[in-house]
Short mmCIF file of C-alpha atoms and ligand atoms in Angstrom, two decimals:
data_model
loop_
_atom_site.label_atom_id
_atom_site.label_comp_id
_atom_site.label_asym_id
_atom_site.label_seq_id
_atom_site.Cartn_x
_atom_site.Cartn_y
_atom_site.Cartn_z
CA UNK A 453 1.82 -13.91 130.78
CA UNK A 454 3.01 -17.56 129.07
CA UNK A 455 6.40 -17.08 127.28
CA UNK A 456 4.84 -17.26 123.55
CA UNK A 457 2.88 -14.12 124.80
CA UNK A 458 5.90 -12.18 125.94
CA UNK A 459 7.99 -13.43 122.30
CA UNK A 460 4.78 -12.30 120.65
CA UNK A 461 4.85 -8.48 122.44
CA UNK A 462 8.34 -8.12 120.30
CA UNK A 463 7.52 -9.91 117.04
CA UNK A 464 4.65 -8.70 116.47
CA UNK A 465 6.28 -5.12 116.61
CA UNK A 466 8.88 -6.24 113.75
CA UNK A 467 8.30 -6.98 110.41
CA UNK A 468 6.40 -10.47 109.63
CA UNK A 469 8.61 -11.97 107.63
CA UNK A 470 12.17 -10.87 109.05
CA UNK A 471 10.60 -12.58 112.43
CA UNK A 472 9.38 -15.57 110.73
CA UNK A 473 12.90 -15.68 108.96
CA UNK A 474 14.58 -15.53 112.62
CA UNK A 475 12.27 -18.00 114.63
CA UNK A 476 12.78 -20.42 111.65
CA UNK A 477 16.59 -20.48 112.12
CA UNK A 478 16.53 -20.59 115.87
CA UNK A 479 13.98 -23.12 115.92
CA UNK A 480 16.07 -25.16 113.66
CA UNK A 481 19.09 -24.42 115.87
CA UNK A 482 18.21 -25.20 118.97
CA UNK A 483 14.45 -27.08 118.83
CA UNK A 484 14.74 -28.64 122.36
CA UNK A 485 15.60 -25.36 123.95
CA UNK A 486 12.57 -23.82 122.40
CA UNK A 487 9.83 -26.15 122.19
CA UNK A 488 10.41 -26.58 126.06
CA UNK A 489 9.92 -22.90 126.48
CA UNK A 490 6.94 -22.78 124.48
CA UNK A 491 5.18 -25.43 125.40
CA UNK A 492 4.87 -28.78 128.05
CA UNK A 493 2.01 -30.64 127.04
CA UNK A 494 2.36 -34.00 126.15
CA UNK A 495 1.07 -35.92 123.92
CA UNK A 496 -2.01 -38.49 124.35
CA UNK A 497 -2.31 -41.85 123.33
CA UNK A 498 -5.61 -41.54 123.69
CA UNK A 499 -5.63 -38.60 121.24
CA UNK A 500 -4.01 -40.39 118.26
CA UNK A 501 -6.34 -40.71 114.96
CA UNK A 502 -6.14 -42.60 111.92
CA UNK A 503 -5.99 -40.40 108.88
CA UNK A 504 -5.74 -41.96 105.53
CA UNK A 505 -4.39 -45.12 107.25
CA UNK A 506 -1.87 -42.83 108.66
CA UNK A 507 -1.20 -42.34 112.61
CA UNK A 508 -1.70 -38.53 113.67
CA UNK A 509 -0.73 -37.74 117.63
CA UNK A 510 -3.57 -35.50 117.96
CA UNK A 511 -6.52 -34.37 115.30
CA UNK A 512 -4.79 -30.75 114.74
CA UNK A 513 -1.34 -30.65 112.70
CA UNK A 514 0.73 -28.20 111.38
CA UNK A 515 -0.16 -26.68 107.66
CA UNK A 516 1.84 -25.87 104.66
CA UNK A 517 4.10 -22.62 104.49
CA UNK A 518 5.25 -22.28 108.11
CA UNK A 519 8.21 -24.58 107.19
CA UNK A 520 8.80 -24.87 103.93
CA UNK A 521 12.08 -25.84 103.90
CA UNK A 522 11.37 -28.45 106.43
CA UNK A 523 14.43 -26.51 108.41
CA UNK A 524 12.56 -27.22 111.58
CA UNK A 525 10.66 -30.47 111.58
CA UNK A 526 12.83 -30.95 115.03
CA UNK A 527 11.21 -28.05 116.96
CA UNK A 528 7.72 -28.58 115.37
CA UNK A 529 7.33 -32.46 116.09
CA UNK A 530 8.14 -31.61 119.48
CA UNK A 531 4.77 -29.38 119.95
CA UNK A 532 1.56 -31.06 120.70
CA UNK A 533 0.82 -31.33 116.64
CA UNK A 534 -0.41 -34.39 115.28
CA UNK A 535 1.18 -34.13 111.34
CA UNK A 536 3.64 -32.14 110.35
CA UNK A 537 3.27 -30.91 106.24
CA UNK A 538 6.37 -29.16 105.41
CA UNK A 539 6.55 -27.23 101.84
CA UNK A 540 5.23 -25.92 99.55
CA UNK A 541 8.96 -27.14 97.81
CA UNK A 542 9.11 -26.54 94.28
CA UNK A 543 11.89 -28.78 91.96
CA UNK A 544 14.07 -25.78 91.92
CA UNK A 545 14.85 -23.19 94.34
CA UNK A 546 12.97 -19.39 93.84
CA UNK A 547 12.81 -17.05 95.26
CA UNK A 548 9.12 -16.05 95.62
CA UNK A 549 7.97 -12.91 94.97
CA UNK A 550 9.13 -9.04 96.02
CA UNK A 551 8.93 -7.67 99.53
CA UNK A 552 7.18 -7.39 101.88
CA UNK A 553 4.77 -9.89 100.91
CA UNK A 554 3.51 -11.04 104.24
CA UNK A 555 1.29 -8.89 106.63
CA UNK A 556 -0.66 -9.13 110.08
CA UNK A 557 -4.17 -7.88 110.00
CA UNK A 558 -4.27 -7.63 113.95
CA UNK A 559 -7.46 -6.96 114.21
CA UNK A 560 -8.93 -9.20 112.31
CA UNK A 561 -6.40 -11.93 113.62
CA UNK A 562 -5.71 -12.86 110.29
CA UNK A 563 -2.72 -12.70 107.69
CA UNK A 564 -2.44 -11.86 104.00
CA UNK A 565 0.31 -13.12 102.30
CA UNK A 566 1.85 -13.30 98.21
CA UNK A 567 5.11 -15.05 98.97
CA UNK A 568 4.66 -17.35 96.31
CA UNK A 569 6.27 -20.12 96.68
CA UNK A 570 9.47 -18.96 98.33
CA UNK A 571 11.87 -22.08 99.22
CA UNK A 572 15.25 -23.60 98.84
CA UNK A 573 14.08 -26.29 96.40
CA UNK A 574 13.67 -29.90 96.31
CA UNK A 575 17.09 -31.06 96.86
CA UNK A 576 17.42 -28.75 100.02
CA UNK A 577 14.40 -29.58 101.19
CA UNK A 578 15.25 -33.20 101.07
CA UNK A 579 18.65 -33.26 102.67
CA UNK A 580 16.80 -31.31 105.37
CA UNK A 581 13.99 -34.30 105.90
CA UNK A 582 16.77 -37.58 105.06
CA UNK A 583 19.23 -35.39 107.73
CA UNK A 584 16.92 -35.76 110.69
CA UNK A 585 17.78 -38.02 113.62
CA UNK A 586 14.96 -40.72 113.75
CA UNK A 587 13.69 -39.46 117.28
CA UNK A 588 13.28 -36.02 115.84
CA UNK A 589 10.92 -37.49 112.86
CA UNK A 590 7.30 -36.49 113.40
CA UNK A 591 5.04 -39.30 113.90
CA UNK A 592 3.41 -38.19 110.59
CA UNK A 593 5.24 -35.94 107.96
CA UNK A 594 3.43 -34.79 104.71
CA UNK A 595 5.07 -33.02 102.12
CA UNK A 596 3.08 -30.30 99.94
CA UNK A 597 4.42 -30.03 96.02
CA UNK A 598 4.01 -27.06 93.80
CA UNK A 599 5.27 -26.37 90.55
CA UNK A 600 8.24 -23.61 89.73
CA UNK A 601 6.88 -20.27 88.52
CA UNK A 602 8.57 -20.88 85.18
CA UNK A 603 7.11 -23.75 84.37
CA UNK A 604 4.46 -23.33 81.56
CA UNK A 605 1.37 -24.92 82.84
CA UNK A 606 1.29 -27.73 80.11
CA UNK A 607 4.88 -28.83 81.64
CA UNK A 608 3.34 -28.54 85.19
CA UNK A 609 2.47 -32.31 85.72
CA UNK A 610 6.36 -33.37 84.89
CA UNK A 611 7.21 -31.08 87.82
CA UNK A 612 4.65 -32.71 90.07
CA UNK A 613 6.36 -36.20 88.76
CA UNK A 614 9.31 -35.44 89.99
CA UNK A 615 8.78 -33.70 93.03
CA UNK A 616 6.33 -37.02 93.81
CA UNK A 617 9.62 -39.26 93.09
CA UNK A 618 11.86 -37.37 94.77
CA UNK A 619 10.18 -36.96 98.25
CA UNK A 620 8.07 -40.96 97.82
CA UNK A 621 10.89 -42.74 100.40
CA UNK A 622 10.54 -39.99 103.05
CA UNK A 623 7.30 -38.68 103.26
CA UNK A 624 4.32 -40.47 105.34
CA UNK A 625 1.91 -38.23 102.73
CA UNK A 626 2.18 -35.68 100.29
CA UNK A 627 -0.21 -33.03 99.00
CA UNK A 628 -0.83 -31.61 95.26
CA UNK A 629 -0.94 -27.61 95.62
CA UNK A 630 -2.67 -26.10 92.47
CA UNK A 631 -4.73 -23.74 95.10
CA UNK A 632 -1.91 -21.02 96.35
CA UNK A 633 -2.94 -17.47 94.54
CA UNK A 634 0.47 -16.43 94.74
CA UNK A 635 1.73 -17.96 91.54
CA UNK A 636 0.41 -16.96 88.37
CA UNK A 637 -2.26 -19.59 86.76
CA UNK A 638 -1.71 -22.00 89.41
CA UNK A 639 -5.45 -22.39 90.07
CA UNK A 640 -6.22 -23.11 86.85
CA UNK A 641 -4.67 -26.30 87.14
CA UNK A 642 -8.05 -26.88 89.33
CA UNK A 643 -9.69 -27.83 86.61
CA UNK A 644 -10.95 -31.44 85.99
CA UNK A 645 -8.58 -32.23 82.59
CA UNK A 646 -5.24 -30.16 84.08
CA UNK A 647 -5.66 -32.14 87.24
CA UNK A 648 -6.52 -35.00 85.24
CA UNK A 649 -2.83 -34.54 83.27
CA UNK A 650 -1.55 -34.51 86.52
CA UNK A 651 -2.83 -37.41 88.42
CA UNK A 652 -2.00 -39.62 84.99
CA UNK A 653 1.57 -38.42 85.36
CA UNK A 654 1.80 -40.06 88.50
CA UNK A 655 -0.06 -43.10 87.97
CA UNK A 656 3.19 -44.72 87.17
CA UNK A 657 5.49 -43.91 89.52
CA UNK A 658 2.30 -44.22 92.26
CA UNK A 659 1.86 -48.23 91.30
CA UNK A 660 5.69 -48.37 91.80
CA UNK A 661 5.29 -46.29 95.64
CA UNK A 662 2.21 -45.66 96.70
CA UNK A 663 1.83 -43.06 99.19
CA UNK A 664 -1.24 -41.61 100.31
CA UNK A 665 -1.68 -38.53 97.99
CA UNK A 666 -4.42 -35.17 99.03
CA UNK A 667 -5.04 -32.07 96.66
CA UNK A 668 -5.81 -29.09 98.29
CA UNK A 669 -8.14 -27.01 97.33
CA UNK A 670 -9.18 -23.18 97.34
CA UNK A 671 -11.90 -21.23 99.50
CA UNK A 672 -12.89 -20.09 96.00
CA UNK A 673 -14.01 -22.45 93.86
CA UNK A 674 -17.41 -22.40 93.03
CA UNK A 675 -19.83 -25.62 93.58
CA UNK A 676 -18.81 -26.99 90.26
CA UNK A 677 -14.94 -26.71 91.04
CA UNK A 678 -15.48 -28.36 94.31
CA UNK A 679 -17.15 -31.37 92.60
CA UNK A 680 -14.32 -31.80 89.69
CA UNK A 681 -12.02 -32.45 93.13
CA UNK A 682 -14.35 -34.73 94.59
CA UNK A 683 -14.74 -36.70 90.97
CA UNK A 684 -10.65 -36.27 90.31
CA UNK A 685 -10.42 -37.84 94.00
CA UNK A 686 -12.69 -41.03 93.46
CA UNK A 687 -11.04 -41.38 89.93
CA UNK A 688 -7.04 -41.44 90.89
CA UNK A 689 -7.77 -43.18 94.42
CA UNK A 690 -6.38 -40.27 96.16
CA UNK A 691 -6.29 -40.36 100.16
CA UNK A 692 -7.77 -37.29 100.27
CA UNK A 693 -8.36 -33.09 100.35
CA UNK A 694 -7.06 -30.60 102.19
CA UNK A 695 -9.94 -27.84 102.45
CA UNK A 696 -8.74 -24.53 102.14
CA UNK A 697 -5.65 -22.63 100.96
CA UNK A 698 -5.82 -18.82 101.47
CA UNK A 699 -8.36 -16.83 100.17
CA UNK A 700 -8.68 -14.14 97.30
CA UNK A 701 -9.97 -10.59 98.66
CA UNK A 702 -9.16 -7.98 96.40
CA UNK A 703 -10.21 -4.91 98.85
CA UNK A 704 -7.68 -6.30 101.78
CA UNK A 705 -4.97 -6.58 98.92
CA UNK A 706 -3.15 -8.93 96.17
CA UNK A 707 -2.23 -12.04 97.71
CA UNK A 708 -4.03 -15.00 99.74
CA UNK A 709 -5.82 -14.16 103.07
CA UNK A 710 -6.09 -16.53 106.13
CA UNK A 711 -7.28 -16.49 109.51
CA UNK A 712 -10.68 -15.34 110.79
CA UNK A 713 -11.46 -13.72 107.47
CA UNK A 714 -10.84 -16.79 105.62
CA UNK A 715 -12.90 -18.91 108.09
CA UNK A 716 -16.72 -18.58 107.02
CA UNK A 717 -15.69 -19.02 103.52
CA UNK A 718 -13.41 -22.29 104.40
CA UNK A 719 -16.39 -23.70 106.63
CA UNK A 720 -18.61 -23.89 103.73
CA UNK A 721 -16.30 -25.76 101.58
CA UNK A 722 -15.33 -28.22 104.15
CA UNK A 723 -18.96 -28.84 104.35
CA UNK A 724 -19.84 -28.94 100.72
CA UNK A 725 -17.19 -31.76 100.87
CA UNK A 726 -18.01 -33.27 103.93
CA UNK A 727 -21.69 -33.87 102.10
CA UNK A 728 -20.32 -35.12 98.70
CA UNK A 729 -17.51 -37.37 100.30
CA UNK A 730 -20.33 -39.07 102.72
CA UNK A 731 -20.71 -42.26 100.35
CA UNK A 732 -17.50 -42.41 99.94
CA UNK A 733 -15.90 -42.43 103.30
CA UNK A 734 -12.60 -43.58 102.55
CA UNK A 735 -11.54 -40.11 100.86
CA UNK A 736 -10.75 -38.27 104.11
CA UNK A 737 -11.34 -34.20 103.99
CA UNK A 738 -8.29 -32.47 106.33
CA UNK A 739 -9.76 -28.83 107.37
CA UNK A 740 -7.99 -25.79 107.42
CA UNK A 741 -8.95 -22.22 107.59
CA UNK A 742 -9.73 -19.75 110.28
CA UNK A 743 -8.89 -22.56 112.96
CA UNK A 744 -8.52 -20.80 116.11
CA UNK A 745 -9.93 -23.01 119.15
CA UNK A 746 -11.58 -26.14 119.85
CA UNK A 747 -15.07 -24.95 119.46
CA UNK A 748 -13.98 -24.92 115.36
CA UNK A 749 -12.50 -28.54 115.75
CA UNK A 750 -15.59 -29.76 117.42
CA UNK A 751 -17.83 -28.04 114.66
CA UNK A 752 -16.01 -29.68 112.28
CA UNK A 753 -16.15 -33.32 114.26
CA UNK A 754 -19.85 -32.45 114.46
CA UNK A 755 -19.79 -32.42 110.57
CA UNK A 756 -17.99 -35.90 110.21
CA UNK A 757 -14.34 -34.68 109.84
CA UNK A 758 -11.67 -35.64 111.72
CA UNK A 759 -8.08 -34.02 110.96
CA UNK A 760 -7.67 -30.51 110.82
CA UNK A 761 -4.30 -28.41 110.29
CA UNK A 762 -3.33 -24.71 111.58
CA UNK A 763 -1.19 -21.62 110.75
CA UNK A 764 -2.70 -18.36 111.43
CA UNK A 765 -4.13 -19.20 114.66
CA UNK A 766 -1.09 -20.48 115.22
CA UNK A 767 0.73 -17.33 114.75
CA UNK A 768 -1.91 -15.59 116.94
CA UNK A 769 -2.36 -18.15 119.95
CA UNK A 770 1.24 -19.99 119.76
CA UNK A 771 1.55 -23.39 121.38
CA UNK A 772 -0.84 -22.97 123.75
CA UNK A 773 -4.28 -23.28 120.88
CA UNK A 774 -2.77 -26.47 120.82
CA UNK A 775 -2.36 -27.10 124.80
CA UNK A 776 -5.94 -25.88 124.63
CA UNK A 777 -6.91 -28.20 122.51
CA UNK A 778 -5.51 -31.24 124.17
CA UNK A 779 -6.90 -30.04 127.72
CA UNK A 780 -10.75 -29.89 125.90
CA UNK A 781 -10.45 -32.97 124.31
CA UNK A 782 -9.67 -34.60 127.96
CA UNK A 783 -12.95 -32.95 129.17
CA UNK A 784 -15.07 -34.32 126.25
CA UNK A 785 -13.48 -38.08 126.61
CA UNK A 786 -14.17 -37.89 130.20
CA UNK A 787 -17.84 -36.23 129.95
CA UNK A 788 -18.82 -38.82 127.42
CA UNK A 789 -17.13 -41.84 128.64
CA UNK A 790 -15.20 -42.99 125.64
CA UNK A 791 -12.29 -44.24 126.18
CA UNK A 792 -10.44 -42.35 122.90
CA UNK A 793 -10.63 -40.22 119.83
CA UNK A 794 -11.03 -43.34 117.69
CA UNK A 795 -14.29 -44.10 119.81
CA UNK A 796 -15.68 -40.70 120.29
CA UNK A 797 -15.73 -40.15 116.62
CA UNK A 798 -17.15 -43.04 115.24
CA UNK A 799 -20.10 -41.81 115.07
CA UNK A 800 -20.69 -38.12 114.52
CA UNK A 801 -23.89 -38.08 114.69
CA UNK A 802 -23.64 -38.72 118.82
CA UNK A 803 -21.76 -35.64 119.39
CA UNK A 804 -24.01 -33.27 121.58
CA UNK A 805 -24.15 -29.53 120.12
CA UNK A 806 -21.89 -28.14 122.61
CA UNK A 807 -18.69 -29.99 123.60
CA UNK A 808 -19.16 -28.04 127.38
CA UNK A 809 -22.62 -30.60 127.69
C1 FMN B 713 2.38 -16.94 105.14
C2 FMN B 713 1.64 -18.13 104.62
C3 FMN B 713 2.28 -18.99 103.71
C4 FMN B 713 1.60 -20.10 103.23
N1 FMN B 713 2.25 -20.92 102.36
C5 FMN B 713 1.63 -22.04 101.91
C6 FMN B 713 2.30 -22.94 101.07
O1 FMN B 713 3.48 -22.78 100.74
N2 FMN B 713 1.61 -24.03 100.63
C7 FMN B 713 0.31 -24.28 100.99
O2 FMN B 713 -0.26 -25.28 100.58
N3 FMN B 713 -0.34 -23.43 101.81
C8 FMN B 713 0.28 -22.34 102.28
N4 FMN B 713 -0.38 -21.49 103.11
C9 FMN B 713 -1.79 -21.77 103.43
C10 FMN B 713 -1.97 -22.52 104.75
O3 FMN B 713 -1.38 -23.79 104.70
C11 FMN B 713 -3.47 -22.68 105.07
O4 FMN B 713 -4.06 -23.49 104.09
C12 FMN B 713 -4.21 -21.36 105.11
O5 FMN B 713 -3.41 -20.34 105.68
C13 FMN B 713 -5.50 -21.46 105.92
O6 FMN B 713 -5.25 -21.85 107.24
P1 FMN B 713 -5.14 -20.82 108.47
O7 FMN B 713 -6.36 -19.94 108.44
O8 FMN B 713 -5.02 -21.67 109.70
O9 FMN B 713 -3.92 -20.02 108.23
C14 FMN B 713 0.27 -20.37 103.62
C15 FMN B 713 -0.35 -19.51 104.55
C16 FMN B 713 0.31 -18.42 105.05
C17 FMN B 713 -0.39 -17.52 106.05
#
């Protein structure tokens, strides 16, 4: 049994969030220690992509919420991910919403979740990011913004502002979250004029520091939703979307749900997007949602994306989804004869339907 199967034996018999709480602070404590127990894979040169003019060790990076303080970029950039995106950090601290508010669906390997927007604020969160040693700096680091529960919504692009000014010198990307479901009226900020308010609240500060800037979206939005992102995208030159956040499904219970149940759902928006973003090539789509093994990166590949992110299957599979992952990718290169990602995914089309051949 590897040693993330033996940790996972106990945590998974303890509550979600009081483990979560107590990996976070050991990771953060002692990240070399760790990250050599979990896992021993290094990384690839040959595995690096370009996303968003951006250099990603490997296609699969970490997504938003597993650190959202960014208390353990140290531990986390020393696992076989290719970004790290650290957040959701709001301009003030909160503290999210009653307990418990995270739980395992075992079965189902997937998680359902309503902490909205717990974290220690954007001050914190900084000191956290400016504190780190270089060496211990991910490759790539995004940062994912949200807005305070108490702001009204028509205040919510001034909170966007200044999360986007305060984080612009330190993060390699950062991502507008109006798609959690865990704080109230967030998603309606998915429509085309609030995003609109938004993205013209940054225009300024963006011609002053321009860094590449995704929204991410929801598994819900219906067709017309999905093309006000696309549109909002093309308009304020954004780098990209992030497709999905957690999904809404009342019978499992209030909150967001991700893993396997969120995947078929996630799928079709990524390739909704995937389709409208074709002409327009330079607005990259970043997957996420129900990814649990290669055979979901290489559907996606198959599609024309390119970067994908995990959590859930993270929590499931540990470190070694992503030691997986590198090990397939070494097959493919070899069994097709390119001599990297950047050349095996030029053109999509090529890709035979099953990565084994
Ligand atoms: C416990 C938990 C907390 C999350 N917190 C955030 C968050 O703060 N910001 C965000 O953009 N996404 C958050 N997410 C969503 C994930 O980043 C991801 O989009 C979603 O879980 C789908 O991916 P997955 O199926 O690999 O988990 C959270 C997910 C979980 C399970």
């Amino acid at each position: 049994m590897n040693t993330y199967n033996l940790f996972k034996n106990i945590a998974f018999k303890l509550d979600p969030e009081l483990i979560h709480e107590f990996s976070m602070k050991s990771f953060g404590l002692f990240p070399r220690a760790l990250s050599g127990l979990f896992a021993t894979e290094d990384f690839r040169q040959t595995h690096q992509i370009e996303v968003a003019g951006l250099k990603w060790s490997s296609p699969v990076g970490l997504a938003a919420g597993l650190d959202k303080n960014a208390a353990a970029i140290d531990f986390f950039s020393r696992l076989p991910f290719g970004a790290i995106e650290v957040g959701t950090v709001t301009p003030k601290a909160q503290e999210g919403n009653p307990k418990p508010r995270l739980f395992r669906l075992v079965e189902q390997e997937s998680l359902l979740n309503r902490m909205g927007f717990n974290n220690h604020g954007m001050n914190a969160v900084l000191d956290n990011i400016t504190s780190l040693e270089p060496a211990s700096r991910p490759g790539c680091l995004g940062v994912n913004l949200g807005k305070n529960k108490i702001t009204p919504a028509d205040k919510a692009a001034i909170d966007y502002q200044v999360l986007y000014k305060k984080f612009c010198d330190v993060a390699d990307y950062m991502v507008i979250n109006v798609s959690s479901p865990n704080t109230p009226g967030l998603r309606d900020l998915q429509e085309e004029s609030a995003l609109a308010e938004i993205f013209d609240a940054l225009a300024d500060v963006r011609q002053f520091k321009n860094v590449p800037l995704f929204l991410k979206v929801a598994p819900d939005l219906p067709d017309q939703g999905l093309d006000a992102c696309v549109s909002i995208a093309k308009k304020y030159k954004l780098a990209g979307l992030i497709a999905t956040n957690t999904t809404i499904i009342p019978d499992i219970g209030v909150g967001g749900v991700s893993g396997q149940l969120l995947k078929q759902k996630s799928k079709r928006v990524r390739s909704y997007l995937l389709d409208r973003l074709r002409e327009t090539p330079r607005i990259e789509l970043i997957g996420v949602g129900g990814v649990a093994s290669f055979d979901d990166v290489w559907e996606f590949w198959r599609e024309g994306g390119r970067a994908m992110q995990v959590y859930t299957g993270f929590i499931y599979k540990g470190p070694g989804l992503l030691v997986d992952i590198s090990k397939s990718i070494d097959v493919v290169l070899k069994k097709t004869n390119a001599n990297d990602l950047a050349e095996l995914l030029s053109d999509h089309k090529k890709l035979p339907a099953d990565w084994r051949m």
